[in-house]
């Protein structure tokens, strides 16, 4: 340490640096929080979407599937399944499980009503609208 560097200076750097980065952290938190409503499509959170999410949680879809990368890796990612397959495919698919095709992983039959299937589709449509910064990189990803 050079003789000109006093413990007073060290203390000032410590407190000044701590204050600067604490304030920077607060600004970044505020910035992130203020962007969430636009990024998460909160305006499109209809009651049907909420009902669909409830089905998603109570039937443990996440126990096999990932949604926007979170969940289990047994079955395909469903964050973009609305764009990838479309609403009619999703409903028909869920209705016709399990496929019982030998060698393929199986999905259970949930015996959903038509209204419940519509709610699930609404939830998957909403999820598909979340801004994920172009993730996954390709449609089948
Ligand atoms: C026990 C595991 C399991 C659970 C629980 C499960 N799935 Fe699946 N799901 C699968 C498997 C495995 C596949 C792929 C099967 C195949 O390709 O033959 C699949 C495929 C799908 C597909 C088609 C995906 C695509 O890319 O074509 C949709 C849509 C789907 N599941 C929706 C759901 C929903 C909604 C729930 C909850 C209500 C759910 N799954 C619960 C195992 C599961």
JSON list of C-alpha atoms and ligand atoms in Angstrom, two decimals:
[
{"chain": "A", "resi": 1, "resn": "UNK", "atom": "CA", "xyz": [0.00, 0.00, 0.00]},
{"chain": "A", "resi": 2, "resn": "UNK", "atom": "CA", "xyz": [1.42, 3.43, -0.89]},
{"chain": "A", "resi": 3, "resn": "UNK", "atom": "CA", "xyz": [2.11, 5.70, 2.08]},
{"chain": "A", "resi": 4, "resn": "UNK", "atom": "CA", "xyz": [-0.46, 8.20, 0.79]},
{"chain": "A", "resi": 5, "resn": "UNK", "atom": "CA", "xyz": [-3.27, 5.66, 1.15]},
{"chain": "A", "resi": 6, "resn": "UNK", "atom": "CA", "xyz": [-4.81, 6.12, 4.56]},
{"chain": "A", "resi": 7, "resn": "UNK", "atom": "CA", "xyz": [-7.33, 3.99, 6.41]},
{"chain": "A", "resi": 8, "resn": "UNK", "atom": "CA", "xyz": [-9.66, 6.98, 6.09]},
{"chain": "A", "resi": 9, "resn": "UNK", "atom": "CA", "xyz": [-9.48, 6.65, 2.28]},
{"chain": "A", "resi": 10, "resn": "UNK", "atom": "CA", "xyz": [-10.06, 2.91, 2.49]},
{"chain": "A", "resi": 11, "resn": "UNK", "atom": "CA", "xyz": [-13.14, 3.49, 4.63]},
{"chain": "A", "resi": 12, "resn": "UNK", "atom": "CA", "xyz": [-14.47, 6.09, 2.20]},
{"chain": "A", "resi": 13, "resn": "UNK", "atom": "CA", "xyz": [-13.99, 3.76, -0.75]},
{"chain": "A", "resi": 14, "resn": "UNK", "atom": "CA", "xyz": [-15.75, 0.99, 1.17]},
{"chain": "A", "resi": 15, "resn": "UNK", "atom": "CA", "xyz": [-18.76, 3.09, 2.22]},
{"chain": "A", "resi": 16, "resn": "UNK", "atom": "CA", "xyz": [-18.90, 5.00, -1.08]},
{"chain": "A", "resi": 17, "resn": "UNK", "atom": "CA", "xyz": [-18.68, 1.80, -3.11]},
{"chain": "A", "resi": 18, "resn": "UNK", "atom": "CA", "xyz": [-21.27, 0.06, -0.97]},
{"chain": "A", "resi": 19, "resn": "UNK", "atom": "CA", "xyz": [-23.68, 2.97, -1.30]},
{"chain": "A", "resi": 20, "resn": "UNK", "atom": "CA", "xyz": [-23.12, 3.28, -5.05]},
{"chain": "A", "resi": 21, "resn": "UNK", "atom": "CA", "xyz": [-23.76, -0.39, -5.77]},
{"chain": "A", "resi": 22, "resn": "UNK", "atom": "CA", "xyz": [-26.70, -0.60, -3.35]},
{"chain": "A", "resi": 23, "resn": "UNK", "atom": "CA", "xyz": [-28.33, 2.31, -5.21]},
{"chain": "A", "resi": 24, "resn": "UNK", "atom": "CA", "xyz": [-27.51, 0.75, -8.58]},
{"chain": "A", "resi": 25, "resn": "UNK", "atom": "CA", "xyz": [-29.08, -2.50, -7.40]},
{"chain": "A", "resi": 26, "resn": "UNK", "atom": "CA", "xyz": [-32.23, -0.63, -6.29]},
{"chain": "A", "resi": 27, "resn": "UNK", "atom": "CA", "xyz": [-32.49, 1.09, -9.69]},
{"chain": "A", "resi": 28, "resn": "UNK", "atom": "CA", "xyz": [-32.14, -2.24, -11.51]},
{"chain": "A", "resi": 29, "resn": "UNK", "atom": "CA", "xyz": [-34.82, -3.83, -9.31]},
{"chain": "A", "resi": 30, "resn": "UNK", "atom": "CA", "xyz": [-37.15, -0.93, -10.01]},
{"chain": "A", "resi": 31, "resn": "UNK", "atom": "CA", "xyz": [-36.44, -1.16, -13.74]},
{"chain": "A", "resi": 32, "resn": "UNK", "atom": "CA", "xyz": [-37.12, -4.92, -13.82]},
{"chain": "A", "resi": 33, "resn": "UNK", "atom": "CA", "xyz": [-40.30, -4.59, -11.77]},
{"chain": "A", "resi": 34, "resn": "UNK", "atom": "CA", "xyz": [-41.66, -1.84, -13.98]},
{"chain": "A", "resi": 35, "resn": "UNK", "atom": "CA", "xyz": [-41.15, -3.96, -17.11]},
{"chain": "A", "resi": 36, "resn": "UNK", "atom": "CA", "xyz": [-42.90, -7.09, -15.81]},
{"chain": "A", "resi": 37, "resn": "UNK", "atom": "CA", "xyz": [-46.50, -6.08, -16.70]},
{"chain": "A", "resi": 38, "resn": "UNK", "atom": "CA", "xyz": [-45.58, -5.45, -20.35]},
{"chain": "A", "resi": 39, "resn": "UNK", "atom": "CA", "xyz": [-43.38, -8.52, -20.65]},
{"chain": "A", "resi": 40, "resn": "UNK", "atom": "CA", "xyz": [-45.77, -10.95, -18.98]},
{"chain": "A", "resi": 41, "resn": "UNK", "atom": "CA", "xyz": [-48.90, -9.99, -20.92]},
{"chain": "A", "resi": 42, "resn": "UNK", "atom": "CA", "xyz": [-50.73, -9.34, -17.66]},
{"chain": "A", "resi": 43, "resn": "UNK", "atom": "CA", "xyz": [-53.49, -7.52, -19.55]},
{"chain": "A", "resi": 44, "resn": "UNK", "atom": "CA", "xyz": [-54.48, -10.83, -21.17]},
{"chain": "A", "resi": 45, "resn": "UNK", "atom": "CA", "xyz": [-54.82, -12.74, -17.91]},
{"chain": "A", "resi": 46, "resn": "UNK", "atom": "CA", "xyz": [-58.50, -13.60, -18.35]},
{"chain": "A", "resi": 47, "resn": "UNK", "atom": "CA", "xyz": [-60.50, -15.80, -15.94]},
{"chain": "A", "resi": 48, "resn": "UNK", "atom": "CA", "xyz": [-60.16, -18.65, -18.48]},
{"chain": "A", "resi": 49, "resn": "UNK", "atom": "CA", "xyz": [-56.37, -18.36, -18.33]},
{"chain": "A", "resi": 50, "resn": "UNK", "atom": "CA", "xyz": [-56.51, -18.48, -14.54]},
{"chain": "A", "resi": 51, "resn": "UNK", "atom": "CA", "xyz": [-58.77, -21.57, -14.62]},
{"chain": "A", "resi": 52, "resn": "UNK", "atom": "CA", "xyz": [-56.41, -23.20, -17.11]},
{"chain": "A", "resi": 53, "resn": "UNK", "atom": "CA", "xyz": [-53.44, -22.54, -14.88]},
{"chain": "A", "resi": 54, "resn": "UNK", "atom": "CA", "xyz": [-55.33, -24.07, -11.98]},
{"chain": "A", "resi": 55, "resn": "UNK", "atom": "CA", "xyz": [-55.87, -27.25, -14.04]},
{"chain": "A", "resi": 56, "resn": "UNK", "atom": "CA", "xyz": [-52.22, -27.18, -15.06]},
{"chain": "A", "resi": 57, "resn": "UNK", "atom": "CA", "xyz": [-51.17, -27.12, -11.41]},
{"chain": "A", "resi": 58, "resn": "UNK", "atom": "CA", "xyz": [-53.69, -29.53, -9.92]},
{"chain": "A", "resi": 59, "resn": "UNK", "atom": "CA", "xyz": [-53.10, -32.17, -12.65]},
{"chain": "A", "resi": 60, "resn": "UNK", "atom": "CA", "xyz": [-49.35, -31.86, -12.24]},
{"chain": "A", "resi": 61, "resn": "UNK", "atom": "CA", "xyz": [-48.57, -31.33, -15.92]},
{"chain": "A", "resi": 62, "resn": "UNK", "atom": "CA", "xyz": [-45.22, -29.89, -14.75]},
{"chain": "A", "resi": 63, "resn": "UNK", "atom": "CA", "xyz": [-44.36, -33.30, -13.28]},
{"chain": "A", "resi": 64, "resn": "UNK", "atom": "CA", "xyz": [-43.64, -34.47, -16.84]},
{"chain": "A", "resi": 65, "resn": "UNK", "atom": "CA", "xyz": [-43.46, -31.29, -18.96]},
{"chain": "A", "resi": 66, "resn": "UNK", "atom": "CA", "xyz": [-41.41, -28.11, -18.84]},
{"chain": "A", "resi": 67, "resn": "UNK", "atom": "CA", "xyz": [-43.10, -24.73, -19.21]},
{"chain": "A", "resi": 68, "resn": "UNK", "atom": "CA", "xyz": [-40.72, -21.99, -20.33]},
{"chain": "A", "resi": 69, "resn": "UNK", "atom": "CA", "xyz": [-37.87, -24.24, -19.27]},
{"chain": "A", "resi": 70, "resn": "UNK", "atom": "CA", "xyz": [-39.15, -25.02, -15.75]},
{"chain": "A", "resi": 71, "resn": "UNK", "atom": "CA", "xyz": [-40.33, -28.50, -14.84]},
{"chain": "A", "resi": 72, "resn": "UNK", "atom": "CA", "xyz": [-39.54, -32.09, -15.64]},
{"chain": "A", "resi": 73, "resn": "UNK", "atom": "CA", "xyz": [-37.75, -33.32, -18.75]},
{"chain": "A", "resi": 74, "resn": "UNK", "atom": "CA", "xyz": [-39.89, -36.40, -19.36]},
{"chain": "A", "resi": 75, "resn": "UNK", "atom": "CA", "xyz": [-42.19, -34.78, -21.94]},
{"chain": "A", "resi": 76, "resn": "UNK", "atom": "CA", "xyz": [-41.98, -31.92, -24.46]},
{"chain": "A", "resi": 77, "resn": "UNK", "atom": "CA", "xyz": [-41.68, -28.23, -23.58]},
{"chain": "A", "resi": 78, "resn": "UNK", "atom": "CA", "xyz": [-45.15, -26.64, -23.72]},
{"chain": "A", "resi": 79, "resn": "UNK", "atom": "CA", "xyz": [-44.32, -22.91, -23.47]},
{"chain": "A", "resi": 80, "resn": "UNK", "atom": "CA", "xyz": [-44.66, -22.58, -27.24]},
{"chain": "A", "resi": 81, "resn": "UNK", "atom": "CA", "xyz": [-46.95, -25.55, -27.94]},
{"chain": "A", "resi": 82, "resn": "UNK", "atom": "CA", "xyz": [-49.79, -23.17, -28.85]},
{"chain": "A", "resi": 83, "resn": "UNK", "atom": "CA", "xyz": [-47.76, -21.77, -31.74]},
{"chain": "A", "resi": 84, "resn": "UNK", "atom": "CA", "xyz": [-46.16, -25.12, -32.56]},
{"chain": "A", "resi": 85, "resn": "UNK", "atom": "CA", "xyz": [-49.33, -27.25, -32.73]},
{"chain": "A", "resi": 86, "resn": "UNK", "atom": "CA", "xyz": [-52.34, -24.92, -32.45]},
{"chain": "A", "resi": 87, "resn": "UNK", "atom": "CA", "xyz": [-55.49, -25.11, -30.27]},
{"chain": "A", "resi": 88, "resn": "UNK", "atom": "CA", "xyz": [-57.27, -27.93, -32.16]},
{"chain": "A", "resi": 89, "resn": "UNK", "atom": "CA", "xyz": [-54.28, -30.24, -31.99]},
{"chain": "A", "resi": 90, "resn": "UNK", "atom": "CA", "xyz": [-53.79, -29.58, -28.27]},
{"chain": "A", "resi": 91, "resn": "UNK", "atom": "CA", "xyz": [-57.41, -30.44, -27.45]},
{"chain": "A", "resi": 92, "resn": "UNK", "atom": "CA", "xyz": [-57.47, -33.51, -29.69]},
{"chain": "A", "resi": 93, "resn": "UNK", "atom": "CA", "xyz": [-54.15, -34.66, -28.28]},
{"chain": "A", "resi": 94, "resn": "UNK", "atom": "CA", "xyz": [-55.22, -34.42, -24.63]},
{"chain": "A", "resi": 95, "resn": "UNK", "atom": "CA", "xyz": [-58.51, -36.21, -25.44]},
{"chain": "A", "resi": 96, "resn": "UNK", "atom": "CA", "xyz": [-56.85, -39.16, -27.15]},
{"chain": "A", "resi": 97, "resn": "UNK", "atom": "CA", "xyz": [-54.22, -40.01, -24.52]},
{"chain": "A", "resi": 98, "resn": "UNK", "atom": "CA", "xyz": [-52.65, -42.41, -23.86]},
{"chain": "A", "resi": 99, "resn": "UNK", "atom": "CA", "xyz": [-51.57, -43.34, -27.38]},
{"chain": "A", "resi": 100, "resn": "UNK", "atom": "CA", "xyz": [-50.35, -46.78, -26.23]},
{"chain": "A", "resi": 101, "resn": "UNK", "atom": "CA", "xyz": [-47.84, -46.73, -29.11]},
{"chain": "A", "resi": 102, "resn": "UNK", "atom": "CA", "xyz": [-45.10, -49.18, -28.08]},
{"chain": "A", "resi": 103, "resn": "UNK", "atom": "CA", "xyz": [-41.77, -47.53, -27.38]},
{"chain": "A", "resi": 104, "resn": "UNK", "atom": "CA", "xyz": [-43.25, -44.03, -26.94]},
{"chain": "A", "resi": 105, "resn": "UNK", "atom": "CA", "xyz": [-43.60, -42.32, -23.60]},
{"chain": "A", "resi": 106, "resn": "UNK", "atom": "CA", "xyz": [-47.20, -42.16, -22.47]},
{"chain": "A", "resi": 107, "resn": "UNK", "atom": "CA", "xyz": [-49.33, -39.30, -21.21]},
{"chain": "A", "resi": 108, "resn": "UNK", "atom": "CA", "xyz": [-52.30, -40.14, -18.95]},
{"chain": "A", "resi": 109, "resn": "UNK", "atom": "CA", "xyz": [-55.97, -39.56, -19.78]},
{"chain": "A", "resi": 110, "resn": "UNK", "atom": "CA", "xyz": [-57.33, -36.69, -17.66]},
{"chain": "A", "resi": 111, "resn": "UNK", "atom": "CA", "xyz": [-61.02, -36.91, -18.67]},
{"chain": "A", "resi": 112, "resn": "UNK", "atom": "CA", "xyz": [-61.32, -33.14, -19.10]},
{"chain": "A", "resi": 113, "resn": "UNK", "atom": "CA", "xyz": [-64.61, -31.56, -20.14]},
{"chain": "A", "resi": 114, "resn": "UNK", "atom": "CA", "xyz": [-64.73, -29.46, -23.32]},
{"chain": "A", "resi": 115, "resn": "UNK", "atom": "CA", "xyz": [-64.75, -26.29, -21.15]},
{"chain": "A", "resi": 116, "resn": "UNK", "atom": "CA", "xyz": [-61.69, -27.45, -19.21]},
{"chain": "A", "resi": 117, "resn": "UNK", "atom": "CA", "xyz": [-59.85, -28.17, -22.46]},
{"chain": "A", "resi": 118, "resn": "UNK", "atom": "CA", "xyz": [-60.68, -24.65, -23.66]},
{"chain": "A", "resi": 119, "resn": "UNK", "atom": "CA", "xyz": [-59.32, -23.22, -20.39]},
{"chain": "A", "resi": 120, "resn": "UNK", "atom": "CA", "xyz": [-56.09, -25.21, -20.78]},
{"chain": "A", "resi": 121, "resn": "UNK", "atom": "CA", "xyz": [-55.72, -23.95, -24.34]},
{"chain": "A", "resi": 122, "resn": "UNK", "atom": "CA", "xyz": [-56.26, -20.37, -23.12]},
{"chain": "A", "resi": 123, "resn": "UNK", "atom": "CA", "xyz": [-53.55, -20.86, -20.51]},
{"chain": "A", "resi": 124, "resn": "UNK", "atom": "CA", "xyz": [-51.11, -22.28, -23.07]},
{"chain": "A", "resi": 125, "resn": "UNK", "atom": "CA", "xyz": [-51.98, -19.45, -25.46]},
{"chain": "A", "resi": 126, "resn": "UNK", "atom": "CA", "xyz": [-51.23, -16.89, -22.75]},
{"chain": "A", "resi": 127, "resn": "UNK", "atom": "CA", "xyz": [-47.96, -18.63, -21.88]},
{"chain": "A", "resi": 128, "resn": "UNK", "atom": "CA", "xyz": [-47.02, -18.56, -25.54]},
{"chain": "A", "resi": 129, "resn": "UNK", "atom": "CA", "xyz": [-47.43, -14.76, -25.48]},
{"chain": "A", "resi": 130, "resn": "UNK", "atom": "CA", "xyz": [-44.90, -14.21, -22.69]},
{"chain": "A", "resi": 131, "resn": "UNK", "atom": "CA", "xyz": [-41.86, -12.36, -24.02]},
{"chain": "A", "resi": 132, "resn": "UNK", "atom": "CA", "xyz": [-39.03, -14.87, -23.61]},
{"chain": "A", "resi": 133, "resn": "UNK", "atom": "CA", "xyz": [-36.44, -12.94, -25.63]},
{"chain": "A", "resi": 134, "resn": "UNK", "atom": "CA", "xyz": [-36.78, -15.41, -28.55]},
{"chain": "A", "resi": 135, "resn": "UNK", "atom": "CA", "xyz": [-36.35, -18.53, -26.41]},
{"chain": "A", "resi": 136, "resn": "UNK", "atom": "CA", "xyz": [-36.42, -21.38, -27.36]},
{"chain": "A", "resi": 137, "resn": "UNK", "atom": "CA", "xyz": [-34.16, -20.72, -30.36]},
{"chain": "A", "resi": 138, "resn": "UNK", "atom": "CA", "xyz": [-36.18, -22.93, -32.70]},
{"chain": "A", "resi": 139, "resn": "UNK", "atom": "CA", "xyz": [-39.85, -23.88, -32.78]},
{"chain": "A", "resi": 140, "resn": "UNK", "atom": "CA", "xyz": [-39.29, -27.53, -31.78]},
{"chain": "A", "resi": 141, "resn": "UNK", "atom": "CA", "xyz": [-36.85, -26.54, -29.04]},
{"chain": "B", "resi": 1, "resn": "LIG", "atom": "C1", "xyz": [-47.10, -38.75, -16.85]},
{"chain": "B", "resi": 1, "resn": "LIG", "atom": "C2", "xyz": [-46.48, -37.71, -17.65]},
{"chain": "B", "resi": 1, "resn": "LIG", "atom": "C3", "xyz": [-47.34, -36.63, -18.26]},
{"chain": "B", "resi": 1, "resn": "LIG", "atom": "C4", "xyz": [-48.22, -35.78, -17.65]},
{"chain": "B", "resi": 1, "resn": "LIG", "atom": "C5", "xyz": [-48.61, -35.72, -16.18]},
{"chain": "B", "resi": 1, "resn": "LIG", "atom": "C6", "xyz": [-48.72, -34.89, -18.67]},
{"chain": "B", "resi": 1, "resn": "LIG", "atom": "N1", "xyz": [-48.16, -35.19, -19.88]},
{"chain": "B", "resi": 1, "resn": "LIG", "atom": "FE1", "xyz": [-48.45, -34.21, -21.63]},
{"chain": "B", "resi": 1, "resn": "LIG", "atom": "N2", "xyz": [-47.18, -35.49, -22.58]},
{"chain": "B", "resi": 1, "resn": "LIG", "atom": "C7", "xyz": [-46.49, -36.52, -21.97]},
{"chain": "B", "resi": 1, "resn": "LIG", "atom": "C8", "xyz": [-45.67, -37.20, -22.96]},
{"chain": "B", "resi": 1, "resn": "LIG", "atom": "C9", "xyz": [-44.74, -38.36, -22.67]},
{"chain": "B", "resi": 1, "resn": "LIG", "atom": "C10", "xyz": [-45.89, -36.54, -24.19]},
{"chain": "B", "resi": 1, "resn": "LIG", "atom": "C11", "xyz": [-45.26, -36.88, -25.56]},
{"chain": "B", "resi": 1, "resn": "LIG", "atom": "C12", "xyz": [-45.84, -38.20, -26.04]},
{"chain": "B", "resi": 1, "resn": "LIG", "atom": "C13", "xyz": [-45.47, -38.53, -27.44]},
{"chain": "B", "resi": 1, "resn": "LIG", "atom": "O1", "xyz": [-44.80, -37.75, -28.11]},
{"chain": "B", "resi": 1, "resn": "LIG", "atom": "O2", "xyz": [-45.88, -39.60, -27.90]},
{"chain": "B", "resi": 1, "resn": "LIG", "atom": "C14", "xyz": [-46.85, -35.47, -23.92]},
{"chain": "B", "resi": 1, "resn": "LIG", "atom": "C15", "xyz": [-47.32, -34.59, -24.88]},
{"chain": "B", "resi": 1, "resn": "LIG", "atom": "C16", "xyz": [-48.16, -33.52, -24.63]},
{"chain": "B", "resi": 1, "resn": "LIG", "atom": "C17", "xyz": [-48.62, -32.57, -25.62]},
{"chain": "B", "resi": 1, "resn": "LIG", "atom": "C18", "xyz": [-48.20, -32.55, -27.08]},
{"chain": "B", "resi": 1, "resn": "LIG", "atom": "C19", "xyz": [-46.86, -31.86, -27.18]},
{"chain": "B", "resi": 1, "resn": "LIG", "atom": "C20", "xyz": [-46.29, -31.76, -28.55]},
{"chain": "B", "resi": 1, "resn": "LIG", "atom": "O3", "xyz": [-45.24, -31.12, -28.65]},
{"chain": "B", "resi": 1, "resn": "LIG", "atom": "O4", "xyz": [-46.86, -32.28, -29.50]},
{"chain": "B", "resi": 1, "resn": "LIG", "atom": "C21", "xyz": [-49.45, -31.69, -24.99]},
{"chain": "B", "resi": 1, "resn": "LIG", "atom": "C22", "xyz": [-50.16, -30.50, -25.59]},
{"chain": "B", "resi": 1, "resn": "LIG", "atom": "C23", "xyz": [-49.52, -32.10, -23.59]},
{"chain": "B", "resi": 1, "resn": "LIG", "atom": "N3", "xyz": [-48.72, -33.21, -23.42]},
{"chain": "B", "resi": 1, "resn": "LIG", "atom": "C24", "xyz": [-50.25, -31.42, -22.62]},
{"chain": "B", "resi": 1, "resn": "LIG", "atom": "C25", "xyz": [-50.31, -31.84, -21.28]},
{"chain": "B", "resi": 1, "resn": "LIG", "atom": "C26", "xyz": [-51.12, -31.15, -20.29]},
{"chain": "B", "resi": 1, "resn": "LIG", "atom": "C27", "xyz": [-51.95, -29.92, -20.54]},
{"chain": "B", "resi": 1, "resn": "LIG", "atom": "C28", "xyz": [-50.95, -31.85, -19.13]},
{"chain": "B", "resi": 1, "resn": "LIG", "atom": "C29", "xyz": [-51.62, -31.60, -17.79]},
{"chain": "B", "resi": 1, "resn": "LIG", "atom": "C30", "xyz": [-53.07, -31.56, -17.80]},
{"chain": "B", "resi": 1, "resn": "LIG", "atom": "C31", "xyz": [-50.03, -32.95, -19.39]},
{"chain": "B", "resi": 1, "resn": "LIG", "atom": "N4", "xyz": [-49.67, -32.89, -20.71]},
{"chain": "B", "resi": 1, "resn": "LIG", "atom": "C32", "xyz": [-49.63, -33.86, -18.44]},
{"chain": "B", "resi": 1, "resn": "LIG", "atom": "C33", "xyz": [-46.53, -36.86, -20.63]},
{"chain": "B", "resi": 1, "resn": "LIG", "atom": "C34", "xyz": [-47.30, -36.25, -19.66]}
]
